[in-house]
XYZ file of C-alpha atoms in Angstrom:
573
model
C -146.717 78.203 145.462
C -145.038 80.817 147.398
C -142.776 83.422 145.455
C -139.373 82.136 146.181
C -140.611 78.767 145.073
C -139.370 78.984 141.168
C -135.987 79.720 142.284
C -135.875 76.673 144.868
C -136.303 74.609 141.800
C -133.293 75.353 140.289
C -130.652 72.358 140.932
C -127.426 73.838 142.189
C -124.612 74.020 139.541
C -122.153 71.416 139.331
C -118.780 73.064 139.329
C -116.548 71.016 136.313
C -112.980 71.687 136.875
C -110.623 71.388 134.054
C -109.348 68.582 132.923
C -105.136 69.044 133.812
C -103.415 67.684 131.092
C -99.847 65.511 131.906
C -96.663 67.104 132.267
C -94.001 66.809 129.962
C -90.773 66.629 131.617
C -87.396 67.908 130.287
C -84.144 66.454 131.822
C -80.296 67.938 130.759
C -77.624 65.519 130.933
C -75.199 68.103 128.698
C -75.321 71.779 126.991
C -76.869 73.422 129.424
C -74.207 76.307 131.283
C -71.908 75.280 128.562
C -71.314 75.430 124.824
C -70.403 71.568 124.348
C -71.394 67.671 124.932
C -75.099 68.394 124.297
C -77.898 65.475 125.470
C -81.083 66.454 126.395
C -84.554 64.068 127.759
C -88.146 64.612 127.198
C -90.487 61.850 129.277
C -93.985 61.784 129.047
C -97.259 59.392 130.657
C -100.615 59.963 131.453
C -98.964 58.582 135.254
C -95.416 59.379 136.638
C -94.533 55.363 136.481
C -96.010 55.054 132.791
C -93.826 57.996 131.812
C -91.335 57.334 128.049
C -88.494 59.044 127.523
C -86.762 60.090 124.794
C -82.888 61.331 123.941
C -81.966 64.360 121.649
C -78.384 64.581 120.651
C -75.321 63.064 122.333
C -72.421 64.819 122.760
C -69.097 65.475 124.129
C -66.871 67.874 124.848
C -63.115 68.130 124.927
C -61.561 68.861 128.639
C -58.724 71.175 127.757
C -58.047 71.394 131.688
C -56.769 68.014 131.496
C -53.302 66.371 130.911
C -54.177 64.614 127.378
C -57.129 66.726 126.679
C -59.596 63.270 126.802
C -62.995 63.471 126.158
C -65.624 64.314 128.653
C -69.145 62.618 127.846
C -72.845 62.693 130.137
C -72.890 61.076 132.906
C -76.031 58.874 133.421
C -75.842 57.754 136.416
C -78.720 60.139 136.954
C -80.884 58.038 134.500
C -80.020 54.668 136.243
C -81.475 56.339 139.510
C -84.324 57.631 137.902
C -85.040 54.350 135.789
C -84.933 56.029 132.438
C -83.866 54.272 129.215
C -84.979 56.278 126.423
C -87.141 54.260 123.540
C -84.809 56.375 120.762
C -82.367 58.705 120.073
C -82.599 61.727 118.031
C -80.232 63.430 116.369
C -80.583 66.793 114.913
C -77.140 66.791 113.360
C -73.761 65.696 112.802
C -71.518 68.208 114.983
C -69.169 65.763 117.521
C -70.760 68.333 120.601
C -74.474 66.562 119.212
C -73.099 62.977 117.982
C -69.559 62.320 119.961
C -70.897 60.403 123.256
C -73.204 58.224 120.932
C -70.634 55.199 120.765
C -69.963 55.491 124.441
C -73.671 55.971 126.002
C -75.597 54.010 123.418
C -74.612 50.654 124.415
C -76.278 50.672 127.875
C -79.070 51.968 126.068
C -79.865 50.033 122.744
C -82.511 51.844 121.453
C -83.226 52.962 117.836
C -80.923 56.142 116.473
C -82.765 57.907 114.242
C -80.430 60.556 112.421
C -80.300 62.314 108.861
C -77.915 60.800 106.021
C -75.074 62.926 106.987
C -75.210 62.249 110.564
C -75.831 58.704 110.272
C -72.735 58.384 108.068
C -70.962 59.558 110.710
C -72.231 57.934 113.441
C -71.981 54.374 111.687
C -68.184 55.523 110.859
C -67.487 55.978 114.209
C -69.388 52.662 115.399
C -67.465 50.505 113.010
C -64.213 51.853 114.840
C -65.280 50.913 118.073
C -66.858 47.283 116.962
C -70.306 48.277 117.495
C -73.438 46.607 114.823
C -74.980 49.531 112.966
C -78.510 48.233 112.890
C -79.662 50.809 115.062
C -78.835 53.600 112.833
C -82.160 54.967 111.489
C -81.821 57.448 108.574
C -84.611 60.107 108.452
C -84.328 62.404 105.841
C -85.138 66.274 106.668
C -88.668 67.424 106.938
C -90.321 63.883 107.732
C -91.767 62.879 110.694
C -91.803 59.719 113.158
C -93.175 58.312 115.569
C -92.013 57.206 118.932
C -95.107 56.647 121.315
C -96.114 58.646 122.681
C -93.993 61.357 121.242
C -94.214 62.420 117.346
C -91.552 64.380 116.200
C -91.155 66.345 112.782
C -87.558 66.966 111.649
C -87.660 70.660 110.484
C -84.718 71.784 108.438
C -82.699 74.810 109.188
C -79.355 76.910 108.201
C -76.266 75.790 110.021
C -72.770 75.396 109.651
C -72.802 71.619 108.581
C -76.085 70.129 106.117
C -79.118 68.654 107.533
C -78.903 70.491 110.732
C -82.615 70.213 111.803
C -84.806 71.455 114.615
C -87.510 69.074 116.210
C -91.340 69.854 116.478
C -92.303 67.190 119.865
C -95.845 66.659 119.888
C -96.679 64.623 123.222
C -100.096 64.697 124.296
C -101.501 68.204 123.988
C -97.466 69.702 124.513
C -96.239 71.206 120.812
C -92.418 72.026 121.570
C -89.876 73.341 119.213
C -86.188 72.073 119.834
C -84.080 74.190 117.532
C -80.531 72.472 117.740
C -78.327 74.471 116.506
C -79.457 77.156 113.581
C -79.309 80.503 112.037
C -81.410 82.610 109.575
C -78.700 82.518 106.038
C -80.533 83.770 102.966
C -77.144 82.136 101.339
C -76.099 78.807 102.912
C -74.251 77.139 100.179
C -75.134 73.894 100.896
C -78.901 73.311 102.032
C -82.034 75.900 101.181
C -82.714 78.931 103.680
C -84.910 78.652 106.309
C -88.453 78.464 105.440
C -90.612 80.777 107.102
C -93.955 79.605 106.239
C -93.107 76.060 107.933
C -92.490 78.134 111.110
C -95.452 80.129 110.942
C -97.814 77.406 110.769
C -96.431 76.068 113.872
C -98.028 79.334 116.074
C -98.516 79.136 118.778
C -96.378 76.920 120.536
C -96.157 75.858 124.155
C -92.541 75.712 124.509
C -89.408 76.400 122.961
C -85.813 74.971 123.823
C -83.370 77.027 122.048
C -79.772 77.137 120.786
C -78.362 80.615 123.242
C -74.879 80.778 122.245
C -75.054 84.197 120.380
C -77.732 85.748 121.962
C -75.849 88.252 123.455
C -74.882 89.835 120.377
C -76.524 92.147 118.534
C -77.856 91.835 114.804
C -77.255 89.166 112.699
C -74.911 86.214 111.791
C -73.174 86.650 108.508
C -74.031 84.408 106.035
C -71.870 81.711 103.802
C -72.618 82.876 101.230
C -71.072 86.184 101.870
C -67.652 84.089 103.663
C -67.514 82.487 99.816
C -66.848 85.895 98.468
C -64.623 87.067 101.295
C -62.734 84.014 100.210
C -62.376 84.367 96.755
C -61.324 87.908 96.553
C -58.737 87.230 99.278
C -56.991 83.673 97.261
C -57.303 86.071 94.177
C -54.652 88.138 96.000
C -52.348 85.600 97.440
C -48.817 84.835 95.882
C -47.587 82.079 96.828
C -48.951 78.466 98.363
C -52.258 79.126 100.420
C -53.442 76.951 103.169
C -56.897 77.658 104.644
C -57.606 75.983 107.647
C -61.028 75.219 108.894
C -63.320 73.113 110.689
C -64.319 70.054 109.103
C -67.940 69.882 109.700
C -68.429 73.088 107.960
C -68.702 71.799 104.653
C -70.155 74.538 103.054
C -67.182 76.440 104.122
C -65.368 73.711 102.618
C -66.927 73.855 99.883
C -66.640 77.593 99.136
C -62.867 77.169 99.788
C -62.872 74.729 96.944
C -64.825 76.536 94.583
C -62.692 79.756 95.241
C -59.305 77.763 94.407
C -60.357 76.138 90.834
C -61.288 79.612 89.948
C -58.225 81.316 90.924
C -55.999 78.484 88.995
C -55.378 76.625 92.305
C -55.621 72.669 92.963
C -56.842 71.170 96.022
C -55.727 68.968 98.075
C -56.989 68.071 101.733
C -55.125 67.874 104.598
C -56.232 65.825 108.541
C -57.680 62.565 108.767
C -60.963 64.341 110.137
C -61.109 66.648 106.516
C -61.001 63.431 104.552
C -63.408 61.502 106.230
C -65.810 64.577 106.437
C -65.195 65.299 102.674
C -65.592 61.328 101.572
C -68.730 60.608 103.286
C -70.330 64.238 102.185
C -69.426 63.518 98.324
C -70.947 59.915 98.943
C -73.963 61.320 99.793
C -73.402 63.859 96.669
C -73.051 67.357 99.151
C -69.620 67.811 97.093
C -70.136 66.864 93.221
C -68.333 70.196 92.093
C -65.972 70.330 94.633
C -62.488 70.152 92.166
C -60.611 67.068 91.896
C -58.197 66.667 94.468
C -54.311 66.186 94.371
C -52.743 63.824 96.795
C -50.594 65.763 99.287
C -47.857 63.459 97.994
C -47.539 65.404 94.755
C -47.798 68.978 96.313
C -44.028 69.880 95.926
C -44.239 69.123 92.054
C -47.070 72.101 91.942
C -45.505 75.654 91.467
C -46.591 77.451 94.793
C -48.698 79.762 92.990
C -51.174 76.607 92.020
C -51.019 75.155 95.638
C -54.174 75.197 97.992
C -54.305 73.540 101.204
C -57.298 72.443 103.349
C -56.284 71.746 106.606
C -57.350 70.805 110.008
C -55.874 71.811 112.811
C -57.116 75.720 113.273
C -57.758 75.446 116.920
C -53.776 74.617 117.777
C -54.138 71.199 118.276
C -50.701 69.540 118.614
C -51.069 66.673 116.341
C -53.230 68.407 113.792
C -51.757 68.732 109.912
C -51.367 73.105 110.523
C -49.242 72.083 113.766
C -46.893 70.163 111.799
C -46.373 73.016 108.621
C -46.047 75.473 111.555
C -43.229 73.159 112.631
C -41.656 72.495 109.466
C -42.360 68.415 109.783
C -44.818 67.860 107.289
C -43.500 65.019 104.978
C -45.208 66.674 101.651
C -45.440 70.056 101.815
C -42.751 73.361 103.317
C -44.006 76.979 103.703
C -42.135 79.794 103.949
C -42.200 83.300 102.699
C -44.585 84.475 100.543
C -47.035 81.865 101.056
C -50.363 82.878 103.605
C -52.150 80.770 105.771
C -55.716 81.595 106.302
C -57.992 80.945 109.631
C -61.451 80.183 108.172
C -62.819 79.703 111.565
C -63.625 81.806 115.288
C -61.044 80.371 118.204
C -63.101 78.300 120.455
C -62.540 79.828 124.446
C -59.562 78.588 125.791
C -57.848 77.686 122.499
C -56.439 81.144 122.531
C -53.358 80.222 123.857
C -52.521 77.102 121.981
C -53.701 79.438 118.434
C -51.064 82.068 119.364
C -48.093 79.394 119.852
C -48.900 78.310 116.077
C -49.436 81.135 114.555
C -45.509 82.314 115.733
C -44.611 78.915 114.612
C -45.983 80.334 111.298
C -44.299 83.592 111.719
C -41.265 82.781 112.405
C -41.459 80.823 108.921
C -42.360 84.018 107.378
C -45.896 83.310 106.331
C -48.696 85.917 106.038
C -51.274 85.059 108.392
C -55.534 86.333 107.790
C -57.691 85.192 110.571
C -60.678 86.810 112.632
C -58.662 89.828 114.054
C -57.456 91.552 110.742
C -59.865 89.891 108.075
C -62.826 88.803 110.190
C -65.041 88.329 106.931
C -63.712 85.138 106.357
C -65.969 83.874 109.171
C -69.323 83.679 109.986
C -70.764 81.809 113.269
C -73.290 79.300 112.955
C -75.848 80.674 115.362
C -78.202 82.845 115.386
C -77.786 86.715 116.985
C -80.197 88.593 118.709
C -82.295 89.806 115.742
C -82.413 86.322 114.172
C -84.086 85.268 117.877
C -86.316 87.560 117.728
C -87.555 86.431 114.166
C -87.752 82.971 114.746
C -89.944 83.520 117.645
C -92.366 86.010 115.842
C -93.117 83.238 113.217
C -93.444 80.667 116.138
C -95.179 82.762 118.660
C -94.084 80.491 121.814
C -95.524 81.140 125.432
C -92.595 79.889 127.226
C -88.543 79.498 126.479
C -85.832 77.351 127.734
C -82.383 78.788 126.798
C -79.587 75.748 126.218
C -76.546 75.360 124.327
C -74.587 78.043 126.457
C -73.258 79.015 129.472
C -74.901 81.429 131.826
C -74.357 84.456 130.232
C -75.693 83.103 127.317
C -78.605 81.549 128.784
C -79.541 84.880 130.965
C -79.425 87.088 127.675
C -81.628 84.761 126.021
C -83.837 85.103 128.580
C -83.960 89.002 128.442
C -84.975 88.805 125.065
C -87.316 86.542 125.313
C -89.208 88.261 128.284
C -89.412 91.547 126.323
C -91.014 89.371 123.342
C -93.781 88.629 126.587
C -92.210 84.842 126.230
C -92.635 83.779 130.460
C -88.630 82.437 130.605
C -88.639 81.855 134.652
C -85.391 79.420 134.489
C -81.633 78.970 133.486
C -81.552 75.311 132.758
C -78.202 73.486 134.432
C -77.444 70.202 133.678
C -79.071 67.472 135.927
C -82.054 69.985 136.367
C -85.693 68.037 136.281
C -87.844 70.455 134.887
C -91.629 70.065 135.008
C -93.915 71.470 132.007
C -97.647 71.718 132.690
C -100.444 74.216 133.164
C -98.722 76.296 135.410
C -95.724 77.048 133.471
C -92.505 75.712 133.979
C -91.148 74.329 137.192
C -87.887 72.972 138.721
C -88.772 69.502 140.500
C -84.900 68.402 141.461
C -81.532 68.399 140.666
C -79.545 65.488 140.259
C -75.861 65.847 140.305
C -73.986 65.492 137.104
C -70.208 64.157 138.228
C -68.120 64.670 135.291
C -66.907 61.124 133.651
C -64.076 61.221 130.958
C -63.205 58.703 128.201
C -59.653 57.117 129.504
C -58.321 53.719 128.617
C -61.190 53.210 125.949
C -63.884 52.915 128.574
C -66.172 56.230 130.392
C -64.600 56.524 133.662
C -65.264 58.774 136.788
C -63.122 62.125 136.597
C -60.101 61.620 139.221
C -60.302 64.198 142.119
C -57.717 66.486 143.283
C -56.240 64.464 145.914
C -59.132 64.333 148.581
C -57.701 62.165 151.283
C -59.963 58.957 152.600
C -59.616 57.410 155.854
C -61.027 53.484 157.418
C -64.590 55.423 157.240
C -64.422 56.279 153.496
C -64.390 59.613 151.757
C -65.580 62.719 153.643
C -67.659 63.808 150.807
C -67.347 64.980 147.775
C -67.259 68.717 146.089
C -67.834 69.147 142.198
C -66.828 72.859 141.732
C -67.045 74.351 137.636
C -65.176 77.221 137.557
C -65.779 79.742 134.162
C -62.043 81.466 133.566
C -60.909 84.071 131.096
C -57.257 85.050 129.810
C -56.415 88.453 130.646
C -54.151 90.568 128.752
C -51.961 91.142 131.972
C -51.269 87.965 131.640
C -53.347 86.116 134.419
C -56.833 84.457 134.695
C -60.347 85.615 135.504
C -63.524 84.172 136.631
C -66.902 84.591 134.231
C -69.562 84.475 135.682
C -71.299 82.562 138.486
C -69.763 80.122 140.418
C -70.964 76.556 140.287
C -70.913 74.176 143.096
C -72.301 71.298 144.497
C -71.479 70.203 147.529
C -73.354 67.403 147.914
C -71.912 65.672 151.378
C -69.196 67.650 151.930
C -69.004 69.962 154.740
C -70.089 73.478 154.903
C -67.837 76.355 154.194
C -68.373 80.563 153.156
C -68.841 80.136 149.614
C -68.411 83.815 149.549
C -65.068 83.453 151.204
C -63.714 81.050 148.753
C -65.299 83.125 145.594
C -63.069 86.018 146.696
C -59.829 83.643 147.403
C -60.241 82.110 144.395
C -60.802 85.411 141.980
C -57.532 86.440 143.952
C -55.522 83.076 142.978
C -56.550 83.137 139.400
C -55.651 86.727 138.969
C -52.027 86.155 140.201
C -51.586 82.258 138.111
C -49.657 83.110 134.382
C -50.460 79.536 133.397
C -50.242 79.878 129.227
C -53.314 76.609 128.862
C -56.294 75.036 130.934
C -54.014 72.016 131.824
C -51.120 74.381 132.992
C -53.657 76.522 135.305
C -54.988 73.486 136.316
C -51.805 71.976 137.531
C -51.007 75.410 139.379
C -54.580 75.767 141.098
C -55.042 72.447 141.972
C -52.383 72.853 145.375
C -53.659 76.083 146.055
C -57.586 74.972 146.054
C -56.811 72.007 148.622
C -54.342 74.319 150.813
C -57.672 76.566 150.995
C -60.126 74.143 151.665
C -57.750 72.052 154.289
C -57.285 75.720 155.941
C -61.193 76.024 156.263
C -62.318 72.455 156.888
C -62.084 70.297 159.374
C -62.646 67.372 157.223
C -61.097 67.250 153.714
C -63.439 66.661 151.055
C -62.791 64.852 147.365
C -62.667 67.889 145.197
C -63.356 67.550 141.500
C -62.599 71.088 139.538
C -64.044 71.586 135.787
C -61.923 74.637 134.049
C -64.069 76.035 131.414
C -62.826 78.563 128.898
C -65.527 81.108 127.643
C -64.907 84.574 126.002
C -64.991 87.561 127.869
C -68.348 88.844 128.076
C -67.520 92.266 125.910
C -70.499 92.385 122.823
C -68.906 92.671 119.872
C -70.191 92.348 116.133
C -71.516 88.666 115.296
C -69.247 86.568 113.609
C-alpha cells in the first residue's frame, strides 16, 4: 500500500446546504405613510401558488380634502390581481382607523372576523346598520390564541387609549412576528392592566416586528391615564359654572375618568353625540363602565343649577354637525353656555383639524366661555402611543432582528427606523402602501409595488376617487397620475409641504419631478385656504395649468391632501 493510499480512501464530503425555509410575505393595503385607514396582509405556503393570507385590521380614514369629508377605505383591487382572499380577519381593536372599512371590504371577502368583545360590539353595531348577518363575528377574548392554517396567532394585551387593544404574536412556519397595533407602556391605564413584561420577554428573540411609529419621533414617554384622571379632577374642582369636556369616544378610560371626576366634585353626567352613547352603552354592556355615575338625560340639563352640570361631548375635532359645534353656536335644544361656564378639550387636534378647532373655539369665545385644551393645560391629555423610550423598552424585552415601522407617515416611519438601527435591529425599508415585501433568510426585501388608487365611500357604495378634470379623447385616458401631497399650516398664513413627495405615475407621461416639487412648494406657500377642502379647491386649477404647461398629453390627475404636524419635537402628549 503506498503512503498516500489511507487518504485516497477517504470518500469526498458531501456538501448539505441548508434547508431555506418559506418566505412570509407582508402586503399594506392602509397605514403605512399615514396615520389612518390601517389594513395590513401576511401570506404564507411552502410554494408561491399554495400561499394563505391573512387580514389585520380594517380601516378608514376621513378625507378632509374633500367637499363632504366622505370616507376613504383600501382599495383591493391589488388583491383581485394578486388572487388573495384572506381565510380571516383580525382585529386588534376597536378604533374606526382599525375597524371602519370592515362593513365595506368584508363582503367581497366573507371570511371569519375574529375580534375582542369590545370590538366585536362594534363591528356587529355597525353591520346591523348596513344589513349585513353577524355570523362572522368571532369574539376572542385577550391573551388566547387561534388558529388559522397555517398561521397561529396569540392575542397579547397591551395599554391603549380604548380596552382590549392587543398586539399579535404570528407564528407561520418557523417566522415568530410581533404586530403591535397600536400601544403604549401606562403603569396607570384605568381601564385594562399594564403591560406585562414577562409575556414579552418570553417571546425573545423574534424574527420580525411590525410596529405602531406614530410617536417615535418624540422623546421620553407618553403620559399615562392615570395621571390625565388627576389633571381632571383638580381642574372640575376649580370650575364655576356648567363644564363640558369634550373628548374622543373610543377613549373610554378617558371617559371614564371624566365621570369619576364629576360625581366627586358634586356634578351629574350626562352624555352628549350619538357616537358617546353608543360607545358608552356597548362598554357598560360588556361591564367596562359599572361605576361610571348615573346619567341625566340632556333633556333635564336646564333644571340643574350650572354649578352641578357636566357635559360629555363629541365633537372636539370641529366637526360641523358634532354636539360642541352646536353649543358653540348657541342651537343646542337642551343646554346654553355662556359666561362663567368652561369647556374643556380632553383630546390632541388631529393634523389638519386645526383650522376647523380654531373656528369653534371663537364660537365659544365669543359666548364668553373659558376654554382649557392642549396649549395652556396640556395635562389633560395623554397620546396613546408609545415615545421613543417606550420603543426602546418594548424591543429590549422582545429582542427582534428586524423592524417594519407602520402606522405613520414618513417622518414617522424614518425615526423609527433610526432607533431601531442603533438598538442593532437591521430596518432596511419604509413600508408604503401597496408595497410586497418579502421575509426570508436574507432579511427583508421589496418584491413590487402595486398601486393603491384611492376609493371613497359615496352614495353608500366604495367608489373610485374622481380626478381633477383629466381630459379623455376617442383613444381613452392618457394615463393616469396619483400624486399624495403632505401639507402643513403656517403661521403666515399659507401652506407647506412635509416631507417627501409621493407619486406614481403609472402611464402617464414623463415630466421633472424636481420641477414640479419646486412649483408646487411655491403654490402652496402663496394659497390662504383656511381647510383641506378649501386648498383643495384653490390648487386643483393651478396643478392642471402646470401639468398642461409641461405635457403634451394631459393626464387624469388624482391629488390626496394630507394634514400632518409640523415636524418640530416637542414633549409627548
Amino acid at each position: 500500500m503506498t503512503q498516500d493510499a489511507p487518504a485516497a480512501m477517504h470518500k469526498p464530503r458531501v456538501e448539505i446546504r441548508p434547508r431555506r425555509r418559506p418566505p412570509l410575505r407582508f402586503l399594506p393595503l392602509g397605514g403605512c405613510g399615514e396615520i389612518g385607514m390601517n389594513l395590513s396582509l401576511y401570506g404564507f405556503g411552502a410554494r408561491e401558488e399554495d400561499e394563505a393570507w391573512i387580514a389585520v385590521d380594517c380601516g378608514m380614514m376621513i378625507r378632509q380634502d374633500l367637499p363632504d369629508t366622505p370616507l376613504q377605505v383600501p382599495n383591493q383591487a391589488g388583491l383581485d390581481a394578486l388572487g388573495i382572499v384572506p381565510r380571516a380577519l383580525v382585529i386588534t381593536h376597536g378604533h374606526e382607523d382599525h375597524i371602519g372599512a370592515v362593513a365595506w371590504l368584508w363582503p367581497t371577502w366573507g371570511c371569519p372576523i375574529h375580534a375582542t368583545p369590545l370590538a366585536a360590539g362594534l363591528l356587529r353595531a355597525k353591520f346591523q346598520e348596513r344589513g349585513l348577518a353577524t355570523d362572522a363575528i368571532r369574539v376572542i377574548e385577550p391573551g388566547e390564541a387561534i388558529e388559522v392554517a397555517p398561521f397561529t396567532l396569540r392575542f397579547l394585551p397591551v395599554p391603549h387609549s380604548i380596552p382590549e387593544s392587543c398586539a399579535l404574536l404570528i407564528t407561520a412556519g418557523e417566522h415568530r412576528v410581533l404586530h403591535t397595533g397600536d400601544w403604549k407602556l401606562d403603569p396607570d391605564p384605568l381601564l385594562g392592566a399594564p403591560i406585562d413584561p414577562a409575556t414579552f420577554r418570553a417571546l425573545a428573540p423574534l424574527d420580525l416586528v411590525v410596529g405602531d411609529s406614530t410617536n417615535a419621533p418624540l422623546p421620553g414617554e407618553s403620559r399615562s391615564e392615570g395621571e390625565v384622571a388627576e389633571a381632571l379632577e383638580h381642574t372640575i374642582a376649580h370650575c364655576e359654572g356648567r363644564v363640558v369636556v369634550s373628548c374622543f369616544a373610543s377613549n373610554l378610560a378617558r371617559v371614564l375618568a371624566i365621570g369619576r371626576a364629576a360625581e366627586r366634585c358634586g356634578r351629574r353626567v350626562s352624555l352628549m353625540g350619538r357616537s358617546m352613547e353608543r360607545m358608552v352603552a356597548v362598554a357598560r354592556g360588556l361591564g367596562y363602565l359599572d361605576d361610571f355615575p348615573p346619567l341625566v338625560p340632556s333633556n333635564d340639563l336646564g333644571y340643574l343649577p350650572p354649578e352641578e352640570v357636566l357635559v360629555i361631548a363629541t365633537g372636539s375635532q370641529g366637526e360641523p354637525r358634532a354636539a360642541l359645534q352646536r353649543l358653540a353656536r348657541g342651537r343646542h335644544r337642551s343646554l346654553e353656555l355662556g359666561p362663567g361656564d368652561s369647556v374643556i378639550f380632553s383630546a390632541k387636534a388631529i393634523p389638519g383639524n386645526e383650522l376647523l378647532i380654531e373656528r369653534l373655539k371663537a364660537g365659544l369665545r365669543h359666548l364668553g366661555v373659558a376654554i382649557l385644551d392642549e396649549f395652556n393645560h396640556p395635562e389633560l391629555h395623554a397620546s396613546g402611543h408609545p415615545a421613543r423610550e417606550e420603543l426602546r423598552t418594548l424591543y429590549g424585552w422582545v429582542r427582534p432582528r428586524h423592524l417594519l415601522p407602520v402606522h405613520g407617515e414618513p417622518r414617522h416611519q424614518q425615526a423609527h427606523r433610526e432607533i431601531a438601527e442603533s438598538l442593532g435591529i437591521r430596518a432596511p425599508l419604509s413600508p408604503a402602501n401597496g408595497d410586497l415585501i418579502r421575509f426570508d433568510g436574507d432579511g427583508l426585501t421589496l418584491e413590487a409595488r402595486h398601486p393603491q388608487p384611492p376609493v371613497i365611500v359615496s352614495q353608500d357604495a366604495v367608489a373610485p376617487l374622481p380626478g381633477l378634470g383629466g381630459r379623455r379623447d376617442v383613444g381613452g385616458r392618457h394615463g393616469s397620475l396619483y400624486l399624495a401631497v403632505s401639507v402643513a399650516a403656517t403661521e403666515a398664513g399659507g401652506w407647506t409641504r412635509i416631507g417627501r413627495l409621493m407619486l406614481d405615475g403609472g402611464d402617464a407621461p414623463p415630466f421633472d419631478e424636481d420641477d414640479f416639487a419646486d412649483w408646487l412648494d411655491a403654490a402652496l406657500a402663496e394659497l390662504s385656504a383656511e381647510t383641506l377642502a378649501d386648498l383643495r379647491l384653490a390648487l386643483q386649477p393651478r396643478l392642471i395649468g402646470w401639468f398642461a404647461d409641461h405635457l403634451r398629453r394631459l393626464p387624469e390627475i388624482h391629488l390626496q391632501l394630507l394634514a400632518v404636524e409640523m415636524p418640530v419635537v416637542g414633549s409627548p402628549g
